[in-house]
PDB file of C-alpha atoms in Angstrom:
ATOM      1  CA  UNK H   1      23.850 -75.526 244.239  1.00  0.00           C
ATOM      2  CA  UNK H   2      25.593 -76.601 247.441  1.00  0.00           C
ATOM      3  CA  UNK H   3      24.044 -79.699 247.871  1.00  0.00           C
ATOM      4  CA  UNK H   4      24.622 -81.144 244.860  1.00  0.00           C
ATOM      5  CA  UNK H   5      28.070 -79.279 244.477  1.00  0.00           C
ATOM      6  CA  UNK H   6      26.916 -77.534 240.635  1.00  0.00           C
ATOM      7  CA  UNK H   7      27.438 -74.135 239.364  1.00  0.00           C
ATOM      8  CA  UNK H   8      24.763 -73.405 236.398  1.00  0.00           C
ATOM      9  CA  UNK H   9      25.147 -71.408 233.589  1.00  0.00           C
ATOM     10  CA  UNK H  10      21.842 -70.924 231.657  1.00  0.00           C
ATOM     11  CA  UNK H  11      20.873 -69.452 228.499  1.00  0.00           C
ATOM     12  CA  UNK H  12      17.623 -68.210 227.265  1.00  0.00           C
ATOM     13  CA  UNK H  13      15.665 -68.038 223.756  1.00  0.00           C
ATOM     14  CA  UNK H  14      14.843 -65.505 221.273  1.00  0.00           C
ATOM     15  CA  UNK H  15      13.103 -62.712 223.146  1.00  0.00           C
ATOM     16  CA  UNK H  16      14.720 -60.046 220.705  1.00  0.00           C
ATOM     17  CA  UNK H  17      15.027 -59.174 217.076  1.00  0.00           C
ATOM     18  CA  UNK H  18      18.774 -58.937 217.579  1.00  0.00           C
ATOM     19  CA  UNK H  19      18.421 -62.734 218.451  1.00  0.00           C
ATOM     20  CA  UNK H  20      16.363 -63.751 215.948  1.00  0.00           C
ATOM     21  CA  UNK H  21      19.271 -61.367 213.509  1.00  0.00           C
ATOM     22  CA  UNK H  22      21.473 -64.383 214.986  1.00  0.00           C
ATOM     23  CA  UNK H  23      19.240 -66.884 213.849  1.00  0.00           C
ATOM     24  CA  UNK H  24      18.880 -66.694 210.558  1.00  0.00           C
ATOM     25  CA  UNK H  25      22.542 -66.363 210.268  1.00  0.00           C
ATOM     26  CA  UNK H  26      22.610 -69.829 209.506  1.00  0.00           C
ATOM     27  CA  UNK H  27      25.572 -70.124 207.141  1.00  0.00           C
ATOM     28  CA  UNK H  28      29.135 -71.809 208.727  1.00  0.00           C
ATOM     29  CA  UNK H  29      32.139 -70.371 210.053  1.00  0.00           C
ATOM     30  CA  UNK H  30      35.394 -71.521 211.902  1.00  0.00           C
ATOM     31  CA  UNK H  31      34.778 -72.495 215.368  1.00  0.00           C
ATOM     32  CA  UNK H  32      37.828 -70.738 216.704  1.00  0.00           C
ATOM     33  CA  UNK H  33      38.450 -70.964 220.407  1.00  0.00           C
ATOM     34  CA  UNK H  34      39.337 -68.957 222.986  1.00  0.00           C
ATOM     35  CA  UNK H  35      36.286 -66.049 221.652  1.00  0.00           C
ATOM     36  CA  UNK H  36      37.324 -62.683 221.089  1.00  0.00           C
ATOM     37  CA  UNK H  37      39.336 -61.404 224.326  1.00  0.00           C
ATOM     38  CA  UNK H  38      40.738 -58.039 223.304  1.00  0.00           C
ATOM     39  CA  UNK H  39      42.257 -56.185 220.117  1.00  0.00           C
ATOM     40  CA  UNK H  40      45.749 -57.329 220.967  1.00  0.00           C
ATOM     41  CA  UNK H  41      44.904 -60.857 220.928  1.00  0.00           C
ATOM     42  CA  UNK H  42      43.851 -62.465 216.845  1.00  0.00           C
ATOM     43  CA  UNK H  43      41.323 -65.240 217.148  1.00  0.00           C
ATOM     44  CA  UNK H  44      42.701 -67.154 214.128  1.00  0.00           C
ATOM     45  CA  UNK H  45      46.062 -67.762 216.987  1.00  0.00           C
ATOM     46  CA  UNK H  46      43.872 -70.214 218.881  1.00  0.00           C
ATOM     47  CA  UNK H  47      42.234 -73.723 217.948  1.00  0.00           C
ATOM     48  CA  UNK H  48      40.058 -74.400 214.531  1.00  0.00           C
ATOM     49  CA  UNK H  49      37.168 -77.055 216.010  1.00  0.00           C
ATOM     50  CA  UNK H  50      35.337 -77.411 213.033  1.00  0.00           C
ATOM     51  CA  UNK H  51      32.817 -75.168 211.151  1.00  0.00           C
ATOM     52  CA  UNK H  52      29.569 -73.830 213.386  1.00  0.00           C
ATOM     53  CA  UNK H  53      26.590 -71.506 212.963  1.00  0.00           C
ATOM     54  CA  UNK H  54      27.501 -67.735 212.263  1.00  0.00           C
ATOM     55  CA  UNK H  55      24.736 -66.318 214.385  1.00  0.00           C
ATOM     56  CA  UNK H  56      25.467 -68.298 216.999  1.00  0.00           C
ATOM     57  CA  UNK H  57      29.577 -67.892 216.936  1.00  0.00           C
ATOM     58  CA  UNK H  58      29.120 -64.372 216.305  1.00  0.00           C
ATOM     59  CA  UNK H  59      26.637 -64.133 219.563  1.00  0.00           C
ATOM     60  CA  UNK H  60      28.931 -65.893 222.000  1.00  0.00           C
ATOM     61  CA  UNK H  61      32.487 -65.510 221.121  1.00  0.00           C
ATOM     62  CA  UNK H  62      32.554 -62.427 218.479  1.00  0.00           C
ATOM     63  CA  UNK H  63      34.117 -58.887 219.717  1.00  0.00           C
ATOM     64  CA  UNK H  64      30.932 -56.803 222.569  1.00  0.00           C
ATOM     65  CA  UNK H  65      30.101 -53.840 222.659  1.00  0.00           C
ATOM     66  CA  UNK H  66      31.787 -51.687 224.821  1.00  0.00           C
ATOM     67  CA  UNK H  67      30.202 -52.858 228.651  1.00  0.00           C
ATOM     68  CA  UNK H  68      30.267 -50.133 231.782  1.00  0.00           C
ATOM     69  CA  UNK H  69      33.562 -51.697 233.072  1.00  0.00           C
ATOM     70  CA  UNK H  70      34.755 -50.706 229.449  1.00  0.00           C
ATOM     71  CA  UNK H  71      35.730 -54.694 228.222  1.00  0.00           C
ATOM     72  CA  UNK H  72      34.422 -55.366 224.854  1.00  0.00           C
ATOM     73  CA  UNK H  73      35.104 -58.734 225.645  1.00  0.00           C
ATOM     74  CA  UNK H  74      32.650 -61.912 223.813  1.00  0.00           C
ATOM     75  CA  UNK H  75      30.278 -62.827 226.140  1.00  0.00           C
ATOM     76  CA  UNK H  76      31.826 -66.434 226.155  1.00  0.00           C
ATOM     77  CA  UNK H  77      35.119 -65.278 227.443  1.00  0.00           C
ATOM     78  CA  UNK H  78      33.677 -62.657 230.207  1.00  0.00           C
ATOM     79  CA  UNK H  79      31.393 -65.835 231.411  1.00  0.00           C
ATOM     80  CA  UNK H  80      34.559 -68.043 231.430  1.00  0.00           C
ATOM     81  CA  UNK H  81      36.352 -65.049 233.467  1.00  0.00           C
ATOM     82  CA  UNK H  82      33.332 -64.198 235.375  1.00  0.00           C
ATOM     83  CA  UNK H  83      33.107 -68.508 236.719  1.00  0.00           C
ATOM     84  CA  UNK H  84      36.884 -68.429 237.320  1.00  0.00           C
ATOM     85  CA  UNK H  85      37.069 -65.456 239.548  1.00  0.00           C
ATOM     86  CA  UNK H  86      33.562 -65.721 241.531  1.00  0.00           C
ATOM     87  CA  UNK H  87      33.734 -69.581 241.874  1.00  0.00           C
ATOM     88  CA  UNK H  88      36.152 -72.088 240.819  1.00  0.00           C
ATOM     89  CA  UNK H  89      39.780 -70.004 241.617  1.00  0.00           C
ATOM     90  CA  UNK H  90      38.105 -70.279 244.565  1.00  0.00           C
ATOM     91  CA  UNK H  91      39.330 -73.153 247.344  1.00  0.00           C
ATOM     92  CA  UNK H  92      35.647 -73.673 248.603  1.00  0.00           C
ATOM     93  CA  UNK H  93      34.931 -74.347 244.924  1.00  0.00           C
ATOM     94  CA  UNK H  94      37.292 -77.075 243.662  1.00  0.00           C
ATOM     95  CA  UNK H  95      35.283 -79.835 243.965  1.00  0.00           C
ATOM     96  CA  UNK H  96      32.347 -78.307 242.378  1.00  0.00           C
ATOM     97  CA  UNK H  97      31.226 -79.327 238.888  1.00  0.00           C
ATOM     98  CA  UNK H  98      29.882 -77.120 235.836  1.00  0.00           C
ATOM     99  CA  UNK H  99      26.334 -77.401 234.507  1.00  0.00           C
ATOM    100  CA  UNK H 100      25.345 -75.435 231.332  1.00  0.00           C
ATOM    101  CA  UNK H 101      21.407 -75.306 230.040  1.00  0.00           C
ATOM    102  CA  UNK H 102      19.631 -73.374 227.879  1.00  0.00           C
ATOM    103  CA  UNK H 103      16.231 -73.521 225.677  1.00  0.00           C
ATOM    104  CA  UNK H 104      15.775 -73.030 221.843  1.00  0.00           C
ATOM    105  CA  UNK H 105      18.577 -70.741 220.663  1.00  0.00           C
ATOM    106  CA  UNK H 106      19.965 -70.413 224.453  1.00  0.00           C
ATOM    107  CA  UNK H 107      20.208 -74.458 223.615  1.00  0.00           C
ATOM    108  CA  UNK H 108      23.028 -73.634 220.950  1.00  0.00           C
ATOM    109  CA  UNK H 109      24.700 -71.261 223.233  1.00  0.00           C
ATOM    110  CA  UNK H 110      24.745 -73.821 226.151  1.00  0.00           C
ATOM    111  CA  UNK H 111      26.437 -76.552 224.011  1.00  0.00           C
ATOM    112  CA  UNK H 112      28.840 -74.370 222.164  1.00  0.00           C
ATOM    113  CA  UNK H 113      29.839 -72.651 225.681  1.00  0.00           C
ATOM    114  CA  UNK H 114      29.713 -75.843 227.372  1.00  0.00           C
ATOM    115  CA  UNK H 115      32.432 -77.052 224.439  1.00  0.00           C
ATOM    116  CA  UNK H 116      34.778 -73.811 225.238  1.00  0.00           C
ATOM    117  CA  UNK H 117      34.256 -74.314 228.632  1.00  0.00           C
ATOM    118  CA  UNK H 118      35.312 -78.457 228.237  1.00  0.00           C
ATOM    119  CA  UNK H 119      38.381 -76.944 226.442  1.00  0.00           C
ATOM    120  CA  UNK H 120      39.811 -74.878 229.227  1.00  0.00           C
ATOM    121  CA  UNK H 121      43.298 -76.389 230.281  1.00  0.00           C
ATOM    122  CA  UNK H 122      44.821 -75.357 233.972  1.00  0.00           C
ATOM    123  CA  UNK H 123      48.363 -74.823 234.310  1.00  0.00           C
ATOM    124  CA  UNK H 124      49.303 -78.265 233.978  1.00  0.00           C
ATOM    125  CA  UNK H 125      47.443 -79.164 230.618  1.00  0.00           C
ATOM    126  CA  UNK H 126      44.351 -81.179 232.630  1.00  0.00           C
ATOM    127  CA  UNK H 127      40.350 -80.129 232.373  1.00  0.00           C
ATOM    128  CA  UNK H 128      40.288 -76.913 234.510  1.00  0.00           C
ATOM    129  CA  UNK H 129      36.817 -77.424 235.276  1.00  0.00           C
ATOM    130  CA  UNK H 130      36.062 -81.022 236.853  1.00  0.00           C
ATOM    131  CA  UNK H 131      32.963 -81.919 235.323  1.00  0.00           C
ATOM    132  CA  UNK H 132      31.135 -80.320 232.515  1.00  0.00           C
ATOM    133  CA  UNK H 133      27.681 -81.723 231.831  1.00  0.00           C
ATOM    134  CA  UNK H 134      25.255 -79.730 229.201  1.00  0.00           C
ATOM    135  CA  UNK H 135      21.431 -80.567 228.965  1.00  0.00           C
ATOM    136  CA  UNK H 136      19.871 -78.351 226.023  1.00  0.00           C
ATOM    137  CA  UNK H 137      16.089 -78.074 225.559  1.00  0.00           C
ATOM    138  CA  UNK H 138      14.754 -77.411 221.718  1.00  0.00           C
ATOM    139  CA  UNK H 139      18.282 -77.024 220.182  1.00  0.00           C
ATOM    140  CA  UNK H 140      18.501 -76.260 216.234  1.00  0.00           C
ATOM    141  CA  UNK H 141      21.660 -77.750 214.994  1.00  0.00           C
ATOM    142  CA  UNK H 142      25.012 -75.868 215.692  1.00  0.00           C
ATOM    143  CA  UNK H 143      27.910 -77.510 213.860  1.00  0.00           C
ATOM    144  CA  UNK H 144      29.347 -79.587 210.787  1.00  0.00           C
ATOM    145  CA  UNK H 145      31.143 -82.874 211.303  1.00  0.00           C
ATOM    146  CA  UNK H 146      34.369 -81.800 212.161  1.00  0.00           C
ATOM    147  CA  UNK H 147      32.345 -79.993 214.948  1.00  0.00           C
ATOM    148  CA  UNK H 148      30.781 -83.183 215.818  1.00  0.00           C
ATOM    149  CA  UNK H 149      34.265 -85.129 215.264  1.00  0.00           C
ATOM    150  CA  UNK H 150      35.823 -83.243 218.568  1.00  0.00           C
ATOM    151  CA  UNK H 151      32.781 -83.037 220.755  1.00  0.00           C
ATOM    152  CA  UNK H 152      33.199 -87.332 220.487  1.00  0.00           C
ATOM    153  CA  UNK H 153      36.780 -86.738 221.600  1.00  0.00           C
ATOM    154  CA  UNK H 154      35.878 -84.541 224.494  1.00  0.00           C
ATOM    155  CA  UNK H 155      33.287 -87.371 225.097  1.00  0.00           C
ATOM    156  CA  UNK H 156      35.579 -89.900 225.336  1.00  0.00           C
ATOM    157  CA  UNK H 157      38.236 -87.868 227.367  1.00  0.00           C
ATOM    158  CA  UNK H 158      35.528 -87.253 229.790  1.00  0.00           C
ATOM    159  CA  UNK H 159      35.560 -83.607 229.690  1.00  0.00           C
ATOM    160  CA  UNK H 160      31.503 -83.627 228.412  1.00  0.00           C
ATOM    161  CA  UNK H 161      28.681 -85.125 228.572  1.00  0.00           C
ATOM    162  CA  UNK H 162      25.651 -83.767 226.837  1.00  0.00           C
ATOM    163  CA  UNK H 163      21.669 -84.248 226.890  1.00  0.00           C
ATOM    164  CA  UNK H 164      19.822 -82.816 224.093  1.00  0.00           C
ATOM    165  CA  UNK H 165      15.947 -82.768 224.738  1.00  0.00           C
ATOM    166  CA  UNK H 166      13.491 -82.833 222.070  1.00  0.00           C
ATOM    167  CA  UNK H 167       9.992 -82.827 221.560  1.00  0.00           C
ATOM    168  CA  UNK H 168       9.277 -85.390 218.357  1.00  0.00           C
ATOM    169  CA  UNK H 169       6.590 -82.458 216.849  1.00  0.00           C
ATOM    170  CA  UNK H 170       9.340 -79.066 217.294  1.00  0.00           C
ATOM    171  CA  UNK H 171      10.716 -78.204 213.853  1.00  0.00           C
ATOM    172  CA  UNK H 172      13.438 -75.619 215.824  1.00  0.00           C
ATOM    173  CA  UNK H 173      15.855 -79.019 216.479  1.00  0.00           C
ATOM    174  CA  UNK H 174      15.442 -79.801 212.815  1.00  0.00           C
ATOM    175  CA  UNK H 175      16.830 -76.467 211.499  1.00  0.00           C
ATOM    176  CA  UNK H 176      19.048 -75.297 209.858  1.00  0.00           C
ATOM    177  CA  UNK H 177      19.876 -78.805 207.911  1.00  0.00           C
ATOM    178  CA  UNK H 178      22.114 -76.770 205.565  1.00  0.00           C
ATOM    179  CA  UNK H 179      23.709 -74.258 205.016  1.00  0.00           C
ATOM    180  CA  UNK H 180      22.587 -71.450 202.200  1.00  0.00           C
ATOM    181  CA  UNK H 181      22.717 -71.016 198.883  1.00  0.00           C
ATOM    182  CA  UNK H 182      22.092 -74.146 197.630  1.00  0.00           C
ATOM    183  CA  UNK H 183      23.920 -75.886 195.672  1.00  0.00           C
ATOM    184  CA  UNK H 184      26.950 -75.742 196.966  1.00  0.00           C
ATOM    185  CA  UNK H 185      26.391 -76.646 200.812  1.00  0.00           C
ATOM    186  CA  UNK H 186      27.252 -77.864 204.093  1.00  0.00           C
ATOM    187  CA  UNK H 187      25.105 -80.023 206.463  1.00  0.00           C
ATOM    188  CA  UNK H 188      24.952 -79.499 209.708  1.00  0.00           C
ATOM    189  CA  UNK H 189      24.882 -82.263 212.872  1.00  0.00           C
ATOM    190  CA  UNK H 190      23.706 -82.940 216.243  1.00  0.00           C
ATOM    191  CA  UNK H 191      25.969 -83.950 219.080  1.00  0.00           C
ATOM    192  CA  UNK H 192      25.098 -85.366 222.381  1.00  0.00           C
ATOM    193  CA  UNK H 193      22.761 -88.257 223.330  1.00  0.00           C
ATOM    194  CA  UNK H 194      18.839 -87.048 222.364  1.00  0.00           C
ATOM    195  CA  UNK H 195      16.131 -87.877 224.535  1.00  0.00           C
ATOM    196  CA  UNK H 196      13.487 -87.442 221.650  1.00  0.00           C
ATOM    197  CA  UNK H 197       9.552 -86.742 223.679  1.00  0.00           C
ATOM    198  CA  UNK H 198       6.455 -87.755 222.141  1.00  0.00           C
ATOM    199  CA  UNK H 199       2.908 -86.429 222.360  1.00  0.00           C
ATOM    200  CA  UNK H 200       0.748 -87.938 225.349  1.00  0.00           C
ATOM    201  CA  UNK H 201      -1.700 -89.894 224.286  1.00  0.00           C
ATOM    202  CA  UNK H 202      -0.717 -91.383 220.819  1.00  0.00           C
ATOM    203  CA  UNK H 203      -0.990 -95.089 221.724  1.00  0.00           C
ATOM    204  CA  UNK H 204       1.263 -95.739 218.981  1.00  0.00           C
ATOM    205  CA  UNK H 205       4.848 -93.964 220.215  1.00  0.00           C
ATOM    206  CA  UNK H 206       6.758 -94.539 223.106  1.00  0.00           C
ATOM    207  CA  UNK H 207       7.006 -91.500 225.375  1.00  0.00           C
ATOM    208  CA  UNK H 208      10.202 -90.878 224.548  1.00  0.00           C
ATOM    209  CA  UNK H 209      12.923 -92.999 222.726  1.00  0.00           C
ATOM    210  CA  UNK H 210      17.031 -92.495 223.071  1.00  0.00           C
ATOM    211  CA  UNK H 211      19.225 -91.875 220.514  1.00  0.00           C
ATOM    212  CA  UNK H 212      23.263 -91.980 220.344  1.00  0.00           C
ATOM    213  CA  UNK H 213      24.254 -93.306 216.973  1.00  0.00           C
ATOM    214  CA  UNK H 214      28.065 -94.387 217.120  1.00  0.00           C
ATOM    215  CA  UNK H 215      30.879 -92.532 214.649  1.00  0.00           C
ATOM    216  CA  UNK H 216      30.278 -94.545 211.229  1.00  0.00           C
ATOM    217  CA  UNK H 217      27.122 -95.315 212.058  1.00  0.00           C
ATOM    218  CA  UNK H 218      24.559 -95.254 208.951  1.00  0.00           C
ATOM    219  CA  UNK H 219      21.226 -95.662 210.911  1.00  0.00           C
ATOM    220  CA  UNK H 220      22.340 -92.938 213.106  1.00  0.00           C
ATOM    221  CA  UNK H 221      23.568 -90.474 210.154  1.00  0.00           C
ATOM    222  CA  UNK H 222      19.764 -90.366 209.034  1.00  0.00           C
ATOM    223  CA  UNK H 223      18.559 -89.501 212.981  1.00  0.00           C
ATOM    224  CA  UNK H 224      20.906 -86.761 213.604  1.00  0.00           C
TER     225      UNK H 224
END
């Protein structure tokens, strides 16, 4: 958007059984970042932020299949690339900001990719990207503590902000709470401030209420 000096990256939902394959996937793994680039580069050489949904690690940032230009590239990384080259190496670009959105599972995607994109240095160690805001629509959870831990410092350091939107009666923001096979188990946790939406026309509920419960905080522990 020219006007309001935004480029938008925006994910969808499930529309496949290959997403809903990523769904389920609901057990933890290492939220290493940068994704998969190519065979001569290992993963486990860059940065351990936390633990985060399989199916959703492994959708973004695992190894593609082989594409027509012949990169097998994540799809995190080429999108990364892709913004780079078409927009912000460009001069009429720096002063543009990022914007990432999505709905349901494209809600994961947009905060994990708006994370990687929030940890992209330039040259000389700053943000590379000026601004990086993410507002996710019916999100199911996407990370452990940890996860949670260093999306507060990114917070703090300016490099996110992040509005997760939620209707008080949708069960997808409330899943997975664990992961699988119980007993031995890892809970997951929300990030970002929740604008929580209520049904029109229950007299007794606001139309929406605000949440963003403070590190430590007890009260908050049982919202998110």
């Amino acid at each position: 958007c020219d006007v309001e000096k935004t480029v938008t990256v925006v994910f969808r939902g499930s529309v496949s059984g290959a997403d809903w394959v990523s769904n389920v996937q609901c057990n933890m793994v290492d939220f290493m970042l940068p994704g998969f680039t190519s065979d001569n580069v290992d993963v486990a050489n860059g940065t351990n932020y936390g633990r985060v949904h399989e199916g959703f690690y492994g959708y973004l940032f695992d190894k593609n299949s082989k594409g027509s230009n012949g990169s097998v590239k994540s799809k995190g990384e080429e999108i990364i690339g892709m913004l780079k080259a078409d927009f912000f190496d460009k001069e009429e670009y720096q002063d543009y900001s990022l914007n990432v959105t999505g709905h349901s599972l494209g809600g994961a995607l947009s905060t994990m990719f708006a994370f990687r994109a929030a940890t992209e240095n330039d040259e000389g160690g700053g943000k590379y990207f000026r601004s990086v805001t993410n507002v996710s629509f019916a999100s199911p959870f996407v990370g452990d503590q940890v996860f949670r831990n260093r999306f507060y410092d990114l917070e703090r350091n300016r490099r996110i902000r992040h509005l997760r939107i939620s209707n008080n009666e949708d069960p997808v923001p409330l899943i997975p709470a664990c992961t699988l096979p119980l007993p031995s188990f890892s809970f997951y946790k929300h990030v970002g401030v929740n604008i929580r939406l209520y049904k029109e026309g229950d007299f007794l509920a606001p139309s929406y209420r605000r949440f963003y419960p403070k590190m430590g905080s007890v009260a908050g522990e049982g919202r998110k």
